[in-house]
Amino acid sequence: MHQHPRHAVSRSGGMPVRAWLQPVLIALVIVSVFIGCYIGFRRDPQPHGLPIAVSGSRLPEQVQHGLGDAVDVHTVDTPADARLALDRHDVVGALSRSHAGAVLPLDVAGADGALGPQWHPAHCCDGFGA
């Protein structure tokens, strides 16, 4: 019995090798591409144009200069206006100088739209002037 070389039978005498090898290789390629894309896109995410409300006279310019394209600064007159913009979901964060001037409280909106806790890191604002 003469077999055509394209349809070589496995040594065990079962299905031709090509019949199971081709789908397995295609599946491995698809899985590899999916994993590569998934890991590649999540590897080093950087924010771009996050809208934040900033109150103050010099603070908005300092924040824009310090953070660059990562944020889109919406200048407001008072901390209450910044909080209102956050409540209306016009921005994702509200930054304003405290009454003492030493702390910059940052209010953020949660993923469900509820406002999160205030963030008061003492070291986050180095270089933004007093």
Short mmCIF file of C-alpha atoms in Angstrom, two decimals:
data_model
loop_
_atom_site.label_atom_id
_atom_site.label_comp_id
_atom_site.label_asym_id
_atom_site.label_seq_id
_atom_site.Cartn_x
_atom_site.Cartn_y
_atom_site.Cartn_z
CA MET A 1 0.00 0.00 0.00
CA HIS A 2 1.46 3.30 -1.11
CA GLN A 3 0.87 6.43 1.01
CA HIS A 4 1.14 9.91 -0.29
CA PRO A 5 3.93 11.79 1.57
CA ARG A 6 1.63 14.73 2.48
CA HIS A 7 -0.58 12.46 4.55
CA ALA A 8 2.06 10.74 6.62
CA VAL A 9 0.61 8.60 9.36
CA SER A 10 1.96 8.86 12.89
CA ARG A 11 4.14 5.99 14.09
CA SER A 12 1.35 4.64 16.24
CA GLY A 13 -0.72 4.07 13.13
CA GLY A 14 -3.47 6.54 14.18
CA MET A 15 -4.48 9.87 12.69
CA PRO A 16 -2.17 11.65 10.28
CA VAL A 17 0.25 13.98 12.09
CA ARG A 18 -0.86 17.00 10.08
CA ALA A 19 -4.49 16.54 11.15
CA TRP A 20 -3.74 17.38 14.80
CA LEU A 21 -0.49 19.35 14.48
CA GLN A 22 -1.89 22.20 12.40
CA PRO A 23 -4.77 23.15 14.79
CA VAL A 24 -2.42 22.89 17.79
CA LEU A 25 0.15 25.20 16.19
CA ILE A 26 -2.53 27.70 15.16
CA ALA A 27 -3.94 27.70 18.70
CA LEU A 28 -0.46 28.24 20.18
CA VAL A 29 0.18 31.18 17.85
CA ILE A 30 -3.18 32.78 18.71
CA VAL A 31 -2.65 32.30 22.45
CA SER A 32 0.89 33.70 22.22
CA VAL A 33 -0.30 36.81 20.35
CA PHE A 34 -3.12 37.35 22.85
CA ILE A 35 -0.81 37.03 25.85
CA GLY A 36 1.80 39.27 24.23
CA CYS A 37 -0.73 41.99 23.49
CA TYR A 38 -2.35 41.77 26.91
CA ILE A 39 0.95 42.01 28.76
CA GLY A 40 2.35 44.60 26.38
CA PHE A 41 -0.58 46.99 26.74
CA ARG A 42 -0.58 46.74 30.54
CA ARG A 43 3.18 46.93 30.98
CA ASP A 44 3.69 50.62 31.71
CA PRO A 45 0.44 52.55 31.52
CA GLN A 46 0.77 56.33 31.59
CA PRO A 47 -2.08 58.79 32.13
CA HIS A 48 -2.79 61.32 29.39
CA GLY A 49 -5.08 64.31 29.79
CA LEU A 50 -6.71 63.42 33.11
CA PRO A 51 -9.00 66.37 33.89
CA ILE A 52 -8.36 67.87 37.32
CA ALA A 53 -9.73 71.07 38.83
CA VAL A 54 -7.09 73.26 40.46
CA SER A 55 -7.82 76.37 42.48
CA GLY A 56 -5.43 79.17 43.28
CA SER A 57 -3.58 81.96 41.56
CA ARG A 58 -0.27 80.29 40.63
CA LEU A 59 -1.04 76.68 41.45
CA PRO A 60 -2.78 75.74 38.15
CA GLU A 61 0.22 76.81 36.07
CA GLN A 62 2.63 75.05 38.43
CA VAL A 63 0.63 71.82 38.28
CA GLN A 64 0.38 71.93 34.47
CA HIS A 65 4.10 72.60 34.18
CA GLY A 66 4.99 69.90 36.70
CA LEU A 67 2.72 67.15 35.34
CA GLY A 68 2.70 68.08 31.65
CA ASP A 69 0.39 66.10 29.34
CA ALA A 70 -0.59 63.68 32.10
CA VAL A 71 -3.27 66.13 33.25
CA ASP A 72 -5.67 68.62 31.74
CA VAL A 73 -5.88 71.41 34.32
CA HIS A 74 -9.26 73.11 34.75
CA THR A 75 -8.63 76.36 36.61
CA VAL A 76 -11.30 77.31 39.16
CA ASP A 77 -11.55 80.21 41.60
CA THR A 78 -12.10 78.46 44.92
CA PRO A 79 -11.70 75.01 46.49
CA ALA A 80 -15.51 74.86 46.66
CA ASP A 81 -15.68 75.31 42.86
CA ALA A 82 -13.14 72.52 42.43
CA ARG A 83 -15.20 70.23 44.64
CA LEU A 84 -18.37 71.17 42.70
CA ALA A 85 -16.67 70.25 39.39
CA LEU A 86 -15.73 66.93 40.97
CA ASP A 87 -19.29 66.35 42.19
CA ARG A 88 -20.63 67.04 38.66
CA HIS A 89 -18.07 64.57 37.21
CA ASP A 90 -16.46 67.27 35.06
CA VAL A 91 -13.08 66.30 36.50
CA VAL A 92 -11.57 63.22 38.17
CA GLY A 93 -9.67 65.14 40.84
CA ALA A 94 -9.76 68.45 42.69
CA LEU A 95 -6.55 70.01 43.99
CA SER A 96 -6.46 73.09 46.16
CA ARG A 97 -4.18 74.67 48.71
CA SER A 98 -5.26 74.26 52.32
CA HIS A 99 -5.81 77.28 54.56
CA ALA A 100 -2.41 76.75 56.15
CA GLY A 101 -0.82 76.52 52.70
CA ALA A 102 1.50 73.65 53.62
CA VAL A 103 -0.74 70.84 52.38
CA LEU A 104 -2.36 70.32 48.98
CA PRO A 105 -5.46 68.16 49.52
CA LEU A 106 -6.42 66.10 46.49
CA ASP A 107 -10.03 64.89 46.28
CA VAL A 108 -10.60 62.11 43.77
CA ALA A 109 -13.69 60.51 42.28
CA GLY A 110 -14.05 56.79 42.73
CA ALA A 111 -14.73 54.37 39.89
CA ASP A 112 -18.41 54.28 40.85
CA GLY A 113 -18.60 58.08 40.84
CA ALA A 114 -18.54 58.45 44.61
CA LEU A 115 -15.93 60.77 46.02
CA GLY A 116 -12.95 59.09 47.57
CA PRO A 117 -11.02 60.14 50.65
CA GLN A 118 -8.80 63.17 50.58
CA TRP A 119 -5.18 62.48 49.90
CA HIS A 120 -2.67 64.54 51.88
CA PRO A 121 0.84 63.40 51.01
CA ALA A 122 3.33 65.88 52.39
CA HIS A 123 5.97 64.98 49.82
CA CYS A 124 3.83 65.07 46.64
CA CYS A 125 3.98 68.80 46.17
CA ASP A 126 7.72 69.52 46.28
CA GLY A 127 8.47 72.16 43.67
CA PHE A 128 4.94 73.60 43.50
CA GLY A 129 5.84 76.55 45.73
CA ALA A 130 4.13 77.86 48.79
#
